[in-house]
CSV table of C-alpha atoms in Angstrom, one decimal:
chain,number,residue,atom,x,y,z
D,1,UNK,CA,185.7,73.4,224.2
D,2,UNK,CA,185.9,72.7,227.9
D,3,UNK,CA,189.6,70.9,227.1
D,4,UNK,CA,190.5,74.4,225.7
D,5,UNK,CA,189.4,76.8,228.4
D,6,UNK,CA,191.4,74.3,230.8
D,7,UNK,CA,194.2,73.9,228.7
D,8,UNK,CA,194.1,77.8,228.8
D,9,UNK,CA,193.4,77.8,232.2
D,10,UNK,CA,196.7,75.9,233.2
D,11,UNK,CA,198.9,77.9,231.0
D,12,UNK,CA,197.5,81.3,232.6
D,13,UNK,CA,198.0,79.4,236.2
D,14,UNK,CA,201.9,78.6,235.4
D,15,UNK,CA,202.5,81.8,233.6
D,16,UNK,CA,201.6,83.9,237.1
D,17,UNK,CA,203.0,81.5,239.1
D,18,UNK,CA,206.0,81.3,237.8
D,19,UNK,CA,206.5,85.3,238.5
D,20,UNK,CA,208.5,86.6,241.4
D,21,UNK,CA,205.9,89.0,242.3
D,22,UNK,CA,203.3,86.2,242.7
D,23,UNK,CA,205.8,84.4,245.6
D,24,UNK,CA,206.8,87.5,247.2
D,25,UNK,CA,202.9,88.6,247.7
D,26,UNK,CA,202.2,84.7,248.2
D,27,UNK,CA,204.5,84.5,251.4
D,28,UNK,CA,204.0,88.1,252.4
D,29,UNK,CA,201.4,86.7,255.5
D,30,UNK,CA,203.6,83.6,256.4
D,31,UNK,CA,206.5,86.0,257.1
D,32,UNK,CA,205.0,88.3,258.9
D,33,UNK,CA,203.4,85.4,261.4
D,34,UNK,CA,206.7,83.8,261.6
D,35,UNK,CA,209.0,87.0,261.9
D,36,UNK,CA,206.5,89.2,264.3
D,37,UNK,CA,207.2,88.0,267.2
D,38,UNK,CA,210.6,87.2,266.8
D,39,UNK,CA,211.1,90.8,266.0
D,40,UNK,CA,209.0,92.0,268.7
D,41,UNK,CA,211.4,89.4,270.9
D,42,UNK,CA,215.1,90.8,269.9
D,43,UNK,CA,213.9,94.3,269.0
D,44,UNK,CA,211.5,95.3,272.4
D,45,UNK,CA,212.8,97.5,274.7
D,46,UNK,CA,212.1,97.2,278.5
D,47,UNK,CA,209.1,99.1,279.8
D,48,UNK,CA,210.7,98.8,283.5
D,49,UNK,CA,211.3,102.0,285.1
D,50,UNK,CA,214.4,102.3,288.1
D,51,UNK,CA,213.4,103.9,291.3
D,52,UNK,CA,215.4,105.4,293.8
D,53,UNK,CA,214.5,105.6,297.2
D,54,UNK,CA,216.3,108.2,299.8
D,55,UNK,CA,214.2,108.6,302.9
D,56,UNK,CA,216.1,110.8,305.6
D,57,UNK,CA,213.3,111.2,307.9
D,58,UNK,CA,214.0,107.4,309.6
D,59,UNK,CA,213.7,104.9,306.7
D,60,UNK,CA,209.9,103.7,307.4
D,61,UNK,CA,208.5,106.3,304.2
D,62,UNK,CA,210.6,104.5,302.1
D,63,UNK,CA,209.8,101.0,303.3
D,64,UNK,CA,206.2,101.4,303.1
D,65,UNK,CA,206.6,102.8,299.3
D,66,UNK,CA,208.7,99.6,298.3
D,67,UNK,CA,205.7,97.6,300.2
D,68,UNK,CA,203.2,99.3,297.6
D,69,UNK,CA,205.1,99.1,294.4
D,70,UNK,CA,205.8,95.4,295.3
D,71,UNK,CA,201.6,95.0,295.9
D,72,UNK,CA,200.7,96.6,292.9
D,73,UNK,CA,203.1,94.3,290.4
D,74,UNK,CA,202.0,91.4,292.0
D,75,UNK,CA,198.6,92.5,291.3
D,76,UNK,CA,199.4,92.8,288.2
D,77,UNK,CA,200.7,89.5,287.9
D,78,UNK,CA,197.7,88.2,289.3
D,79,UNK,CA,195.3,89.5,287.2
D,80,UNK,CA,197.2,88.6,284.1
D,81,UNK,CA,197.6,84.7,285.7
D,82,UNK,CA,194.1,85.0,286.1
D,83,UNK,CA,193.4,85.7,282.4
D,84,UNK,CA,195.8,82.9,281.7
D,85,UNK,CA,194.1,80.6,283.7
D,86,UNK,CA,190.6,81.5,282.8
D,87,UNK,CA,191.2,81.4,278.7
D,88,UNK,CA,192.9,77.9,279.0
D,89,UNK,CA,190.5,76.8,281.4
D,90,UNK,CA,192.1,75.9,283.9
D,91,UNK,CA,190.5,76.7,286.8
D,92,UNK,CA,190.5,72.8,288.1
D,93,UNK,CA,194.5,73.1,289.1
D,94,UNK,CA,193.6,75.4,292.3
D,95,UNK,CA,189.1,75.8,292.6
D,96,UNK,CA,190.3,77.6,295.8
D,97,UNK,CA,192.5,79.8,294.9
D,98,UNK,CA,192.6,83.8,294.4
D,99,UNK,CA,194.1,83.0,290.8
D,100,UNK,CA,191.3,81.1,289.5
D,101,UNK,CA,188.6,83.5,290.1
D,102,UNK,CA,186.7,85.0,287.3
D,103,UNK,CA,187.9,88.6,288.1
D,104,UNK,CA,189.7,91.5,286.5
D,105,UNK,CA,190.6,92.9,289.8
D,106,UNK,CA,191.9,92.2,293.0
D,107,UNK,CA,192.3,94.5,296.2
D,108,UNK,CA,195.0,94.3,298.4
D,109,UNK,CA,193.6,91.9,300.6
D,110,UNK,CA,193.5,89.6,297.7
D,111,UNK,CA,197.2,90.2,296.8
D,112,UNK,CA,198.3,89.5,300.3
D,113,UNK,CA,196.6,86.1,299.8
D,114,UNK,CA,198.3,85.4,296.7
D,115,UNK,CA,201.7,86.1,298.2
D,116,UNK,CA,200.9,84.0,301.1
D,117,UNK,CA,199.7,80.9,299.8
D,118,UNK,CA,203.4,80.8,297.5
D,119,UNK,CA,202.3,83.4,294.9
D,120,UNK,CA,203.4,82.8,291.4
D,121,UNK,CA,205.7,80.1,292.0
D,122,UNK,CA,203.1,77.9,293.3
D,123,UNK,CA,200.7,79.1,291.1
D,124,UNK,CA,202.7,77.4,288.2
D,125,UNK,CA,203.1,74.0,289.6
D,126,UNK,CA,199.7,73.7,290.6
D,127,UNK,CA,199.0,74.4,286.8
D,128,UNK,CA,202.1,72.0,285.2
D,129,UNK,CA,200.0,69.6,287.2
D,130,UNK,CA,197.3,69.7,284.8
D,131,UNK,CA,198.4,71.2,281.7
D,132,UNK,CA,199.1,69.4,278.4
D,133,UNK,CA,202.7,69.2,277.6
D,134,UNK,CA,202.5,71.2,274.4
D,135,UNK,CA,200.6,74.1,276.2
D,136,UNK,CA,202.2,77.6,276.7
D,137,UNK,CA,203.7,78.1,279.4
D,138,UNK,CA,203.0,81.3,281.4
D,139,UNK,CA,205.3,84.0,281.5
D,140,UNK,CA,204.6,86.6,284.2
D,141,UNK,CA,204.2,90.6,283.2
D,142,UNK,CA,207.2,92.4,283.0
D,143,UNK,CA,207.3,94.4,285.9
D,144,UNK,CA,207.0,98.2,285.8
D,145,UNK,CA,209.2,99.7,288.2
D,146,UNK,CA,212.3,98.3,290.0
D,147,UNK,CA,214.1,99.8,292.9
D,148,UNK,CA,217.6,100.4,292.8
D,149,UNK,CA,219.8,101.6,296.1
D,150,UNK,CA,221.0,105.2,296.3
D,151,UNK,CA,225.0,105.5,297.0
D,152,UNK,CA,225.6,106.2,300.3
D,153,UNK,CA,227.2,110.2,299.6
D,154,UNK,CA,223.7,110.8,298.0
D,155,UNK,CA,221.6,109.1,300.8
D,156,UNK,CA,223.4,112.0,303.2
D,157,UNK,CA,223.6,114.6,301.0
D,158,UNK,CA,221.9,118.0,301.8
D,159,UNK,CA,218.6,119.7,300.6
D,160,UNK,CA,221.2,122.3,299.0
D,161,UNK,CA,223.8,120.4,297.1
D,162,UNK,CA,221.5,117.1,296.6
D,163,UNK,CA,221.0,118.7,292.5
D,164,UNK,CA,224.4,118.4,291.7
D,165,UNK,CA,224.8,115.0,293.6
D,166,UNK,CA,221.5,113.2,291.4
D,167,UNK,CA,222.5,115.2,288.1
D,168,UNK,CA,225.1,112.5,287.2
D,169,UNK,CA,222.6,109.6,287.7
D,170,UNK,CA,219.6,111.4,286.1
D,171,UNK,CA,221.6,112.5,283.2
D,172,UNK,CA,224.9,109.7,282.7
D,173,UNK,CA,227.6,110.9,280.7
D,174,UNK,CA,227.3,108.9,277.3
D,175,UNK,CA,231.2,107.4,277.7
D,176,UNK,CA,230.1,106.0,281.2
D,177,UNK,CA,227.9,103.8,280.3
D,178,UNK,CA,225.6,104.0,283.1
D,179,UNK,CA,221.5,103.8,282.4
D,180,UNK,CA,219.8,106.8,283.2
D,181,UNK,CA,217.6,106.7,286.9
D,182,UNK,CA,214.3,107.3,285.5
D,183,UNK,CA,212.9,108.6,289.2
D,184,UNK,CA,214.6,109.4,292.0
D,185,UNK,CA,212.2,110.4,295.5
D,186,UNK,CA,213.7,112.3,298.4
D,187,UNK,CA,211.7,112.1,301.7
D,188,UNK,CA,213.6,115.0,303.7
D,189,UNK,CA,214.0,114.5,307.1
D,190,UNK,CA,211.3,117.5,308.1
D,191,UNK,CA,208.5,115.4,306.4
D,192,UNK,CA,205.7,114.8,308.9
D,193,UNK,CA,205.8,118.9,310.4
D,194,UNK,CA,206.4,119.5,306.6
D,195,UNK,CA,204.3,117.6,303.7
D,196,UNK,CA,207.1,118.5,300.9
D,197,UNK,CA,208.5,115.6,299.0
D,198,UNK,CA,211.1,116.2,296.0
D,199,UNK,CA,210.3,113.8,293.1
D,200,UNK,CA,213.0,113.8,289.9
D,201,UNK,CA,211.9,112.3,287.0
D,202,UNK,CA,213.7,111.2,283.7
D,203,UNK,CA,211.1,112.7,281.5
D,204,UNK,CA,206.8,112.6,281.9
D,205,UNK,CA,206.2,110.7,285.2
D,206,UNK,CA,203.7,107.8,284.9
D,207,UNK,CA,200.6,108.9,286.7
D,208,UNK,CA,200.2,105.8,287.9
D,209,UNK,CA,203.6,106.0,290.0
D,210,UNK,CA,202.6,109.5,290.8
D,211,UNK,CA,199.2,108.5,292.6
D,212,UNK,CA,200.5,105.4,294.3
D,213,UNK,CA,203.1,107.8,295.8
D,214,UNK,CA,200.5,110.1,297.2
D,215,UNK,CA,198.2,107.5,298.1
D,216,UNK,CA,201.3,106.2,300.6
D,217,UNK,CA,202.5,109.8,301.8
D,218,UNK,CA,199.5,110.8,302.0
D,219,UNK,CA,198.7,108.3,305.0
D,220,UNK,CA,201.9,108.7,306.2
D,221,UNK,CA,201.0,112.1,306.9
D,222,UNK,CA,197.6,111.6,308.5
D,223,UNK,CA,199.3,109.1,310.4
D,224,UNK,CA,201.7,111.2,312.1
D,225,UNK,CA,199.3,114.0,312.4
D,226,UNK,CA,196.8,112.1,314.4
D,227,UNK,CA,200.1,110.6,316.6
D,228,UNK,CA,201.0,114.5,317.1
D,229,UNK,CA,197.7,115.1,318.4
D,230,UNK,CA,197.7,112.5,321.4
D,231,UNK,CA,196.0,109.5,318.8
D,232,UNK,CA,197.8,106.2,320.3
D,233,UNK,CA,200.2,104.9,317.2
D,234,UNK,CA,198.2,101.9,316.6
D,235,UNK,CA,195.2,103.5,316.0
D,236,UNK,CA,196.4,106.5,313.8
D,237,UNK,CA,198.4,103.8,312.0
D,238,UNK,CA,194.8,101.8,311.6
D,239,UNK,CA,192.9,105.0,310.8
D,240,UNK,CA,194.8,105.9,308.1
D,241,UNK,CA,194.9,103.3,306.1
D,242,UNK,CA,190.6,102.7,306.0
D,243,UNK,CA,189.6,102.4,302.8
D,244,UNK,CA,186.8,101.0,300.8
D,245,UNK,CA,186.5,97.9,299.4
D,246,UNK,CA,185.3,97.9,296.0
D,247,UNK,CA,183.8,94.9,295.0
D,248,UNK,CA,184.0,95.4,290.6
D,249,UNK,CA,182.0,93.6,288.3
D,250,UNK,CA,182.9,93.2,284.4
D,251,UNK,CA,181.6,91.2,281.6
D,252,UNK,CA,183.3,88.1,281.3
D,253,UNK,CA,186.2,87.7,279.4
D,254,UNK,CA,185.2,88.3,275.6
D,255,UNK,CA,182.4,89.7,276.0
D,256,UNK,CA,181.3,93.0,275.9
D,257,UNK,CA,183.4,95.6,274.1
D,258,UNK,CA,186.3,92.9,273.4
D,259,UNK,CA,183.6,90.7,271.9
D,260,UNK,CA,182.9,93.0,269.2
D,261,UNK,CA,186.6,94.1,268.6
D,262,UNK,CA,187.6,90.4,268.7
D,263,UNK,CA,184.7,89.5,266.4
D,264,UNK,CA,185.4,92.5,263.8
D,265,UNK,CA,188.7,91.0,263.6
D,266,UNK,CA,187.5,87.7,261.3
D,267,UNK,CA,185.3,90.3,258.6
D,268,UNK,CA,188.1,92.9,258.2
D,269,UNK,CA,190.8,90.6,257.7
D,270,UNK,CA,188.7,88.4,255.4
D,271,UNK,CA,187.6,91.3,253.1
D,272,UNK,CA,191.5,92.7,253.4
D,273,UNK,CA,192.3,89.2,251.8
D,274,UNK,CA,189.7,88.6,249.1
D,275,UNK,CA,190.1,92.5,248.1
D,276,UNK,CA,194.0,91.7,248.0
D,277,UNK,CA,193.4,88.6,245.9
D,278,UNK,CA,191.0,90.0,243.4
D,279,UNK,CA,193.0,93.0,242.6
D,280,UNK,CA,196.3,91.1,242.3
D,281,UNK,CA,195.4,88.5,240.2
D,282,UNK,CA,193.4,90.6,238.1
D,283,UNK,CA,196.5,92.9,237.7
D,284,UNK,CA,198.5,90.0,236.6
D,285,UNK,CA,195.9,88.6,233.8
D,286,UNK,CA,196.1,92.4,232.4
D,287,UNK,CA,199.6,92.2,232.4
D,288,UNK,CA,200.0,88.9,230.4
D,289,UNK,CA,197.4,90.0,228.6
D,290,UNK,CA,199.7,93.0,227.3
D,291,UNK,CA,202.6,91.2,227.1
D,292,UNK,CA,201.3,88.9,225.1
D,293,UNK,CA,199.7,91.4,222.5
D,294,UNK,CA,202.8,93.0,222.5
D,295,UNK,CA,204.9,89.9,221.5
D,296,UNK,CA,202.4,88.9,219.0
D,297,UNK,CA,201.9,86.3,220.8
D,298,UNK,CA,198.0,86.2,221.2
D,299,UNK,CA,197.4,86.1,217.3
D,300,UNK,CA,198.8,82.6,217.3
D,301,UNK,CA,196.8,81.4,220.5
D,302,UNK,CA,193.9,82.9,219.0
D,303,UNK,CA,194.9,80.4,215.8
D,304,UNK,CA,194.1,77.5,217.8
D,305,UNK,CA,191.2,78.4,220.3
D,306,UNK,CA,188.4,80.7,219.6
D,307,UNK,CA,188.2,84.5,221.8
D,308,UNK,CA,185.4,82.5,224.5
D,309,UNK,CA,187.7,79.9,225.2
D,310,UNK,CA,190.8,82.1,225.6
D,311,UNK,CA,188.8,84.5,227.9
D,312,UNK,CA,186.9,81.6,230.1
D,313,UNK,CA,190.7,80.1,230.3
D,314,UNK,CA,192.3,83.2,231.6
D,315,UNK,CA,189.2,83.7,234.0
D,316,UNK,CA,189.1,80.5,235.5
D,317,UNK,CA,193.4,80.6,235.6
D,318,UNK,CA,193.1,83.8,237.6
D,319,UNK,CA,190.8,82.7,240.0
D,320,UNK,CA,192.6,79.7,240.4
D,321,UNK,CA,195.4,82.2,241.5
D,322,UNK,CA,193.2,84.2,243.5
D,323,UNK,CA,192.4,80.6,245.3
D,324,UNK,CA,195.5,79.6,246.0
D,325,UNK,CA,196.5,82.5,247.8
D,326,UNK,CA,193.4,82.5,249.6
D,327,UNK,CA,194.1,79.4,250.6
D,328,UNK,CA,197.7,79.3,251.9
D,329,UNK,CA,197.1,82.4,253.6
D,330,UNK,CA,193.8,80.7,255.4
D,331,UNK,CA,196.2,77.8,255.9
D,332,UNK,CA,198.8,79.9,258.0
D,333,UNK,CA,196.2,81.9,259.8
D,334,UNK,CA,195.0,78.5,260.9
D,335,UNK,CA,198.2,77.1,261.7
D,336,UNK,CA,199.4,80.1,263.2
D,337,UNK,CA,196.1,79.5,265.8
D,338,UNK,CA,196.2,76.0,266.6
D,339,UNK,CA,200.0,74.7,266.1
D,340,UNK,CA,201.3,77.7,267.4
D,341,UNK,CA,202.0,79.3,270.8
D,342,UNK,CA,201.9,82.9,271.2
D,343,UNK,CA,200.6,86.4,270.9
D,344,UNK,CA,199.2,85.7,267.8
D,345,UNK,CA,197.5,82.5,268.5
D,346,UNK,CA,195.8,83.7,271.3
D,347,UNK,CA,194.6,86.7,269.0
D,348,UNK,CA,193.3,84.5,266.2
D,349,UNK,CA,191.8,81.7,268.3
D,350,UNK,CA,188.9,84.0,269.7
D,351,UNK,CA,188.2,85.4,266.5
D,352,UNK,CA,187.9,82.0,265.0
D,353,UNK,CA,184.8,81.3,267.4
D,354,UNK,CA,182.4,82.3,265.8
D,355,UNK,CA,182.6,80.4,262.2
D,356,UNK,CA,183.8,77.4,264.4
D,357,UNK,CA,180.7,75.3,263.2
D,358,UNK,CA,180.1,73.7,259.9
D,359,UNK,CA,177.3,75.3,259.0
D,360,UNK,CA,179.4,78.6,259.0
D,361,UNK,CA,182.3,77.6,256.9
D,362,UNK,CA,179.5,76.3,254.7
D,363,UNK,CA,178.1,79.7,254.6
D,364,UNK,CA,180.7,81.4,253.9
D,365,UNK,CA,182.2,79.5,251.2
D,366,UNK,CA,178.8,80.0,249.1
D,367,UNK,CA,178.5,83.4,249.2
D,368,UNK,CA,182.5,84.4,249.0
D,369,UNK,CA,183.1,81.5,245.7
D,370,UNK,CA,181.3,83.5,243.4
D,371,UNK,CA,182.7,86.6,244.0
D,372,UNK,CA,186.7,85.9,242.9
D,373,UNK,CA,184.7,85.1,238.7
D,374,UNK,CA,182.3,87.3,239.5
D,375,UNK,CA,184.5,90.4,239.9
D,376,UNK,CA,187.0,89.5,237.0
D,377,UNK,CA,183.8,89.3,234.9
């Protein structure tokens, strides 16, 4: 009897096996790991944004906007190094440095440090140092705004005839080839008496951009109010740019809510997979099922085992289906995590932390084997 069901068993295995559908469903999971990011690579467009600066009230409004932008992207490569640094633990290559702190921000005073002890250059041969050979290497943010020079007939242009003069590099003819300027600020040369700024934008401005532009005008302003009113210019210069130190405080890195979206990844994509697996290879026993009724081909099967053998065989094929693409699917997702380097490893690995142990694999596998027969039944 049991030499039956198996032989059945085998013959249900090959017949599904051997279908295109079964491969094409089969590799569905190892393509998409393998193609993502190379798809992602050759098909994402920049995020950068081009800014143009034309300051004709003396050149120091637009100097101390450049100064800001160029703070805030190295803060943000700072607090992404830090990330870095922190998930591959490698805190050892620098204990004294800004970039090794457990933080998710840093204030100005802790950029400034950064860019004064060698910023990200250094930052990355103090970690080759250390690091294994086959680690990722880190690859900084790309940044989100760059500044691009005006032409000098626009830098000089007037308030009146300044529109026509920006329209072409707002709005490039399509034959010119040109990329659009996605914000272009004019500081007129009665700022300080006058608060006025003109700001173009290609489109919705970030409002990011928009508050770190007031944040600098605006103490440019109380600057040269308090210098109009007899103030000495190094202390309306101090004076306006007080602010307060926030010292913030987050739960480490995955915990709090990341912990539970990182830890929901693991269920959903487990019960995605066995719900996939179940349903496809049941659909495919039905479907040999039919054909072979059709072809008359059960009637001579039936000849040789009885109806229990020839329904335990298909059972036990099926799962054995269901199985195997459980398995090379579980097999990528692994690889994908621990062979790899990438976005998707560093996705996969957290969510892998908590049925790390044996006793959890164990676990799983006792209450998930009985469900592929269980469900056919």
């Amino acid at each position: 009897m049991i030499q039956h069901i198996m032989l059945v068993a085998a013959r249900e295995f090959r017949q599904i096996a051997a279908t295109r559908s079964f491969w094409l469903t089969l590799l569905i999971l190892p393509a998409a790991l393998a193609l993502g990011p190379l798809t992602s690579r050759f098909t994402g467009r920049s995020n950068t944004e081009t800014v143009m600066l034309i300051d004709q009230s003396g050149g120091s409004v637009a100097k101390a906007i450049r100064q800001q932008i160029d703070t805030n992207e190295q803060r943000a490569v700072l607090i992404d190094l830090a990330r870095y640094v922190k998930r591959h633990d490698l805190q050892r290559a620098a204990p004294d440095a800004v970039w090794t702190r457990d933080a998710r921000w840093f204030g100005d005073g802790d950029v400034q440090a950064f860019v004064a002890a060698g910023g990200l250059k250094a930052a990355r041969t103090r970690i080759a140092e250390i690091a294994p050979e086959d680690a990722k290497k880190y690859e900084a943010p790309e940044p989100n705004y760059k500044i691009v020079p005006a032409p000098p007939e626009v830098a000089i242009a007037p308030g009146p005839t300044i529109d026509q003069q920006l329209e072409p590099l707002l709005r490039p003819a399509d034959k010119s080839g040109r990329k659009p300027i996605d914000y272009i600020l004019l500081i007129p040369p009665e700022f300080g008496s006058s608060p006025v700024v003109r700001l173009w934008a290609n489109g919705q401005p970030r409002a990011a951009f928009v508050t770190a532009l007031q944040g600098v005008l605006t103490g440019e302003l109380r600057t040269r109010f308090l210098q109009s009113n007899g103030v000495a210019t190094g202390t309306a210069a101090a004076a306006s740019v007080i602010a307060p130190a926030i010292s913030v405080t987050t739960p480490p890195e995955g915990s709090g809510r990341e912990r539970v979206i990182i830890r929901s990844i693991l269920p959903l994509a487990s019960a995605y997979i066995l719900m996939m697996s179940l349903l496809l290879s049941g659909s495919w026993m039905l479907q040999g099922a039919i054909e072979e009724r059709s072809n008359k081909l059960i009637e001579t099967v039936l000849a040789c085992v009885t109806p229990n053998e020839l329904m335990y065989g298909k059972l036990i094929g099926t799962v054995g289906i269901g199985l195997a693409m459980v398995v090379t699917w579980v097999a990528c997702g692994l690889f994908a995590a621990y062979a790899t380097q990438g976005d998707i490893a560093e996705l996969i690995k957290p969510a892998l932390e908590p049925v790390s142990s044996v006793g959890s694999i164990a676990t799983i596998l006792f209450f998930c084997s009985p469900s592929a027969p269980m469900a056919q039944i």
